[in-house]
mmCIF file of N, CA and C in Angstrom:
data_model
loop_
_atom_site.group_PDB
_atom_site.id
_atom_site.type_symbol
_atom_site.label_atom_id
_atom_site.label_comp_id
_atom_site.label_asym_id
_atom_site.label_seq_id
_atom_site.Cartn_x
_atom_site.Cartn_y
_atom_site.Cartn_z
ATOM 1 N N MET A 28 -166.939 147.991 -40.664
ATOM 2 C CA MET A 28 -167.529 148.531 -39.468
ATOM 3 C C MET A 28 -168.097 149.915 -39.794
ATOM 4 N N ARG A 29 -169.289 150.161 -39.284
ATOM 5 C CA ARG A 29 -169.931 151.456 -39.505
ATOM 6 C C ARG A 29 -169.267 152.531 -38.661
ATOM 7 N N THR A 30 -169.222 153.725 -39.207
ATOM 8 C CA THR A 30 -168.716 154.862 -38.444
ATOM 9 C C THR A 30 -169.817 155.866 -38.153
ATOM 10 N N THR A 31 -171.012 155.629 -38.724
ATOM 11 C CA THR A 31 -172.161 156.492 -38.474
ATOM 12 C C THR A 31 -173.337 155.635 -38.020
ATOM 13 N N PRO A 32 -174.221 156.216 -37.218
ATOM 14 C CA PRO A 32 -175.375 155.430 -36.772
ATOM 15 C C PRO A 32 -176.356 155.180 -37.918
ATOM 16 N N ALA A 33 -177.092 154.085 -37.797
ATOM 17 C CA ALA A 33 -178.134 153.780 -38.781
ATOM 18 C C ALA A 33 -179.262 154.798 -38.650
ATOM 19 N N THR A 34 -179.881 155.128 -39.766
ATOM 20 C CA THR A 34 -180.973 156.107 -39.761
ATOM 21 C C THR A 34 -182.297 155.430 -40.106
ATOM 22 N N HIS A 35 -183.393 156.095 -39.757
ATOM 23 C CA HIS A 35 -184.714 155.578 -40.102
ATOM 24 C C HIS A 35 -184.873 155.512 -41.628
ATOM 25 N N ALA A 36 -184.337 156.484 -42.334
ATOM 26 C CA ALA A 36 -184.443 156.493 -43.803
ATOM 27 C C ALA A 36 -183.734 155.284 -44.402
ATOM 28 N N GLU A 37 -182.573 154.946 -43.882
ATOM 29 C CA GLU A 37 -181.828 153.781 -44.359
ATOM 30 C C GLU A 37 -182.602 152.492 -44.074
ATOM 31 N N ALA A 38 -183.158 152.392 -42.874
ATOM 32 C CA ALA A 38 -183.952 151.217 -42.513
ATOM 33 C C ALA A 38 -185.178 151.106 -43.420
ATOM 34 N N ASP A 39 -185.859 152.219 -43.644
ATOM 35 C CA ASP A 39 -187.034 152.233 -44.518
ATOM 36 C C ASP A 39 -186.678 151.769 -45.930
ATOM 37 N N ALA A 40 -185.557 152.235 -46.427
ATOM 38 C CA ALA A 40 -185.131 151.878 -47.782
ATOM 39 C C ALA A 40 -184.878 150.379 -47.896
ATOM 40 N N TRP A 41 -184.162 149.810 -46.933
ATOM 41 C CA TRP A 41 -183.864 148.384 -46.979
ATOM 42 C C TRP A 41 -185.128 147.539 -46.884
ATOM 43 N N ILE A 42 -186.039 147.907 -45.981
ATOM 44 C CA ILE A 42 -187.290 147.153 -45.845
ATOM 45 C C ILE A 42 -188.093 147.249 -47.140
ATOM 46 N N SER A 43 -188.111 148.418 -47.754
ATOM 47 C CA SER A 43 -188.837 148.590 -49.023
ATOM 48 C C SER A 43 -188.265 147.700 -50.119
ATOM 49 N N VAL A 44 -186.960 147.617 -50.209
ATOM 50 C CA VAL A 44 -186.312 146.793 -51.236
ATOM 51 C C VAL A 44 -186.606 145.312 -50.993
ATOM 52 N N LEU A 45 -186.469 144.864 -49.758
ATOM 53 C CA LEU A 45 -186.738 143.452 -49.464
ATOM 54 C C LEU A 45 -188.197 143.101 -49.742
ATOM 55 N N THR A 46 -189.105 144.015 -49.454
ATOM 56 C CA THR A 46 -190.521 143.788 -49.722
ATOM 57 C C THR A 46 -190.784 143.769 -51.225
ATOM 58 N N LYS A 47 -190.212 144.726 -51.940
ATOM 59 C CA LYS A 47 -190.420 144.821 -53.389
ATOM 60 C C LYS A 47 -189.990 143.551 -54.110
ATOM 61 N N TYR A 48 -188.881 142.961 -53.678
ATOM 62 C CA TYR A 48 -188.355 141.774 -54.346
ATOM 63 C C TYR A 48 -188.864 140.463 -53.743
ATOM 64 N N GLY A 49 -189.861 140.557 -52.863
ATOM 65 C CA GLY A 49 -190.526 139.365 -52.357
ATOM 66 C C GLY A 49 -189.795 138.604 -51.270
ATOM 67 N N HIS A 50 -188.854 139.229 -50.595
ATOM 68 C CA HIS A 50 -188.107 138.549 -49.543
ATOM 69 C C HIS A 50 -188.763 138.699 -48.175
ATOM 70 N N LEU A 51 -189.801 139.530 -48.094
ATOM 71 C CA LEU A 51 -190.587 139.665 -46.869
ATOM 72 C C LEU A 51 -192.046 139.421 -47.210
ATOM 73 N N HIS A 52 -192.717 138.684 -46.353
ATOM 74 C CA HIS A 52 -194.140 138.439 -46.565
ATOM 75 C C HIS A 52 -194.953 139.690 -46.206
ATOM 76 N N ARG A 53 -194.534 140.344 -45.124
ATOM 77 C CA ARG A 53 -195.266 141.516 -44.662
ATOM 78 C C ARG A 53 -194.333 142.447 -43.912
ATOM 79 N N ALA A 54 -194.539 143.742 -44.084
ATOM 80 C CA ALA A 54 -193.770 144.749 -43.351
ATOM 81 C C ALA A 54 -194.679 145.945 -43.086
ATOM 82 N N GLU A 55 -194.784 146.315 -41.818
ATOM 83 C CA GLU A 55 -195.618 147.454 -41.431
ATOM 84 C C GLU A 55 -194.810 148.384 -40.549
ATOM 85 N N ARG A 56 -194.920 149.671 -40.827
ATOM 86 C CA ARG A 56 -194.226 150.664 -40.017
ATOM 87 C C ARG A 56 -195.213 151.306 -39.068
ATOM 88 N N ALA A 57 -194.858 151.374 -37.810
ATOM 89 C CA ALA A 57 -195.696 152.003 -36.794
ATOM 90 C C ALA A 57 -195.448 153.513 -36.784
ATOM 91 N N LEU A 58 -196.322 154.220 -36.107
ATOM 92 C CA LEU A 58 -196.185 155.676 -36.021
ATOM 93 C C LEU A 58 -194.900 156.099 -35.311
ATOM 94 N N ASP A 59 -194.412 155.259 -34.398
ATOM 95 C CA ASP A 59 -193.178 155.596 -33.675
ATOM 96 C C ASP A 59 -191.910 155.246 -34.464
ATOM 97 N N GLY A 60 -192.069 154.738 -35.698
ATOM 98 C CA GLY A 60 -190.924 154.416 -36.542
ATOM 99 C C GLY A 60 -190.480 152.973 -36.467
ATOM 100 N N ALA A 61 -191.067 152.192 -35.568
ATOM 101 C CA ALA A 61 -190.712 150.770 -35.464
ATOM 102 C C ALA A 61 -191.310 150.010 -36.647
ATOM 103 N N TRP A 62 -190.641 148.923 -37.016
ATOM 104 C CA TRP A 62 -191.118 148.057 -38.085
ATOM 105 C C TRP A 62 -191.542 146.722 -37.492
ATOM 106 N N THR A 63 -192.651 146.177 -37.990
ATOM 107 C CA THR A 63 -193.026 144.799 -37.698
ATOM 108 C C THR A 63 -192.923 144.056 -39.015
ATOM 109 N N VAL A 64 -192.051 143.051 -39.039
ATOM 110 C CA VAL A 64 -191.762 142.336 -40.282
ATOM 111 C C VAL A 64 -192.010 140.847 -40.106
ATOM 112 N N THR A 65 -192.453 140.214 -41.188
ATOM 113 C CA THR A 65 -192.679 138.780 -41.225
ATOM 114 C C THR A 65 -192.042 138.254 -42.503
ATOM 115 N N ARG A 66 -191.153 137.285 -42.359
ATOM 116 C CA ARG A 66 -190.436 136.767 -43.535
ATOM 117 C C ARG A 66 -191.301 135.883 -44.408
ATOM 118 N N THR A 67 -192.088 134.992 -43.812
ATOM 119 C CA THR A 67 -192.971 134.107 -44.573
ATOM 120 C C THR A 67 -194.361 134.165 -43.963
ATOM 121 N N SER A 68 -195.328 133.596 -44.657
ATOM 122 C CA SER A 68 -196.698 133.633 -44.155
ATOM 123 C C SER A 68 -196.869 132.850 -42.853
ATOM 124 N N THR A 69 -195.961 131.926 -42.563
ATOM 125 C CA THR A 69 -196.068 131.112 -41.351
ATOM 126 C C THR A 69 -195.057 131.487 -40.272
ATOM 127 N N SER A 70 -194.185 132.445 -40.541
ATOM 128 C CA SER A 70 -193.170 132.798 -39.543
ATOM 129 C C SER A 70 -193.721 133.793 -38.526
ATOM 130 N N THR A 71 -193.051 133.865 -37.401
ATOM 131 C CA THR A 71 -193.432 134.772 -36.322
ATOM 132 C C THR A 71 -193.016 136.198 -36.676
ATOM 133 N N PRO A 72 -193.911 137.173 -36.467
ATOM 134 C CA PRO A 72 -193.539 138.567 -36.734
ATOM 135 C C PRO A 72 -192.482 139.061 -35.738
ATOM 136 N N HIS A 73 -191.604 139.916 -36.217
ATOM 137 C CA HIS A 73 -190.584 140.546 -35.375
ATOM 138 C C HIS A 73 -190.827 142.048 -35.379
ATOM 139 N N THR A 74 -190.797 142.652 -34.190
ATOM 140 C CA THR A 74 -190.911 144.101 -34.095
ATOM 141 C C THR A 74 -189.523 144.662 -33.846
ATOM 142 N N LEU A 75 -189.114 145.566 -34.721
ATOM 143 C CA LEU A 75 -187.772 146.151 -34.687
ATOM 144 C C LEU A 75 -187.916 147.627 -34.350
ATOM 145 N N HIS A 76 -187.495 148.015 -33.154
ATOM 146 C CA HIS A 76 -187.749 149.358 -32.642
ATOM 147 C C HIS A 76 -186.704 150.398 -33.035
ATOM 148 N N GLU A 77 -185.533 149.953 -33.406
ATOM 149 C CA GLU A 77 -184.438 150.874 -33.741
ATOM 150 C C GLU A 77 -183.905 150.558 -35.136
ATOM 151 N N PRO A 78 -183.419 151.577 -35.844
ATOM 152 C CA PRO A 78 -182.873 151.343 -37.189
ATOM 153 C C PRO A 78 -181.751 150.303 -37.217
ATOM 154 N N ILE A 79 -180.935 150.263 -36.191
ATOM 155 C CA ILE A 79 -179.835 149.299 -36.193
ATOM 156 C C ILE A 79 -180.369 147.871 -36.112
ATOM 157 N N LEU A 80 -181.494 147.680 -35.437
ATOM 158 C CA LEU A 80 -182.112 146.357 -35.388
ATOM 159 C C LEU A 80 -182.652 145.962 -36.756
ATOM 160 N N VAL A 81 -183.168 146.935 -37.496
ATOM 161 C CA VAL A 81 -183.621 146.675 -38.865
ATOM 162 C C VAL A 81 -182.444 146.245 -39.722
ATOM 163 N N LEU A 82 -181.322 146.945 -39.605
ATOM 164 C CA LEU A 82 -180.150 146.585 -40.413
ATOM 165 C C LEU A 82 -179.605 145.209 -40.032
ATOM 166 N N ASP A 83 -179.666 144.852 -38.767
ATOM 167 C CA ASP A 83 -179.271 143.500 -38.351
ATOM 168 C C ASP A 83 -180.194 142.461 -38.985
ATOM 169 N N PHE A 84 -181.490 142.741 -38.997
ATOM 170 C CA PHE A 84 -182.463 141.843 -39.615
ATOM 171 C C PHE A 84 -182.196 141.721 -41.111
ATOM 172 N N VAL A 85 -181.931 142.836 -41.772
ATOM 173 C CA VAL A 85 -181.629 142.837 -43.206
ATOM 174 C C VAL A 85 -180.384 142.001 -43.482
ATOM 175 N N ALA A 86 -179.368 142.154 -42.655
ATOM 176 C CA ALA A 86 -178.136 141.372 -42.825
ATOM 177 C C ALA A 86 -178.426 139.879 -42.709
ATOM 178 N N GLU A 87 -179.300 139.502 -41.788
ATOM 179 C CA GLU A 87 -179.676 138.099 -41.630
ATOM 180 C C GLU A 87 -180.405 137.579 -42.874
ATOM 181 N N VAL A 88 -181.329 138.373 -43.398
ATOM 182 C CA VAL A 88 -182.061 137.980 -44.606
ATOM 183 C C VAL A 88 -181.094 137.824 -45.778
ATOM 184 N N LEU A 89 -180.208 138.799 -45.966
ATOM 185 C CA LEU A 89 -179.249 138.730 -47.073
ATOM 186 C C LEU A 89 -178.311 137.535 -46.919
ATOM 187 N N HIS A 90 -177.890 137.256 -45.705
ATOM 188 C CA HIS A 90 -177.034 136.093 -45.447
ATOM 189 C C HIS A 90 -177.762 134.810 -45.838
ATOM 190 N N ASP A 91 -179.017 134.684 -45.432
ATOM 191 C CA ASP A 91 -179.802 133.499 -45.785
ATOM 192 C C ASP A 91 -179.992 133.390 -47.295
ATOM 193 N N LEU A 92 -180.221 134.507 -47.964
ATOM 194 C CA LEU A 92 -180.389 134.484 -49.420
ATOM 195 C C LEU A 92 -179.122 134.033 -50.119
ATOM 196 N N ARG A 93 -177.992 134.551 -49.686
ATOM 197 C CA ARG A 93 -176.717 134.167 -50.300
ATOM 198 C C ARG A 93 -176.432 132.692 -50.104
ATOM 199 N N ASN A 94 -176.754 132.162 -48.919
ATOM 200 C CA ASN A 94 -176.472 130.757 -48.628
ATOM 201 C C ASN A 94 -177.459 129.810 -49.291
ATOM 202 N N SER A 95 -178.632 130.306 -49.667
ATOM 203 C CA SER A 95 -179.640 129.421 -50.268
ATOM 204 C C SER A 95 -179.619 129.472 -51.792
ATOM 205 N N THR A 96 -178.840 130.377 -52.382
ATOM 206 C CA THR A 96 -178.779 130.489 -53.824
ATOM 207 C C THR A 96 -177.755 129.493 -54.372
ATOM 208 N N PRO A 97 -178.217 128.510 -55.152
ATOM 209 C CA PRO A 97 -177.267 127.525 -55.692
ATOM 210 C C PRO A 97 -176.317 128.156 -56.708
ATOM 211 N N GLY A 98 -175.098 127.687 -56.696
ATOM 212 C CA GLY A 98 -174.127 128.124 -57.686
ATOM 213 C C GLY A 98 -173.404 129.420 -57.344
ATOM 214 N N THR A 99 -173.638 129.982 -56.172
ATOM 215 C CA THR A 99 -172.926 131.213 -55.814
ATOM 216 C C THR A 99 -171.549 130.876 -55.293
ATOM 217 N N ARG A 100 -170.631 131.756 -55.582
ATOM 218 C CA ARG A 100 -169.247 131.548 -55.125
ATOM 219 C C ARG A 100 -169.069 132.176 -53.765
ATOM 220 N N ARG A 101 -168.158 131.620 -53.017
ATOM 221 C CA ARG A 101 -167.834 132.180 -51.693
ATOM 222 C C ARG A 101 -166.584 132.984 -51.776
#
């Protein structure tokens, strides 16, 4: 459990890493700090207005990656 609030810098870092490694099709940051992210070229874009929403999205992506990787241990 987190004891500190999520920050914009933390959200930016996670989105950058997921984009760099090809786990996001597109990610754009708005002037107000919100992110619009698309996982695949055919998926619906999601607009994430708060850093905690970005971290929830990142957790979902990481969960899907772990479950789709063959041979991983639980």
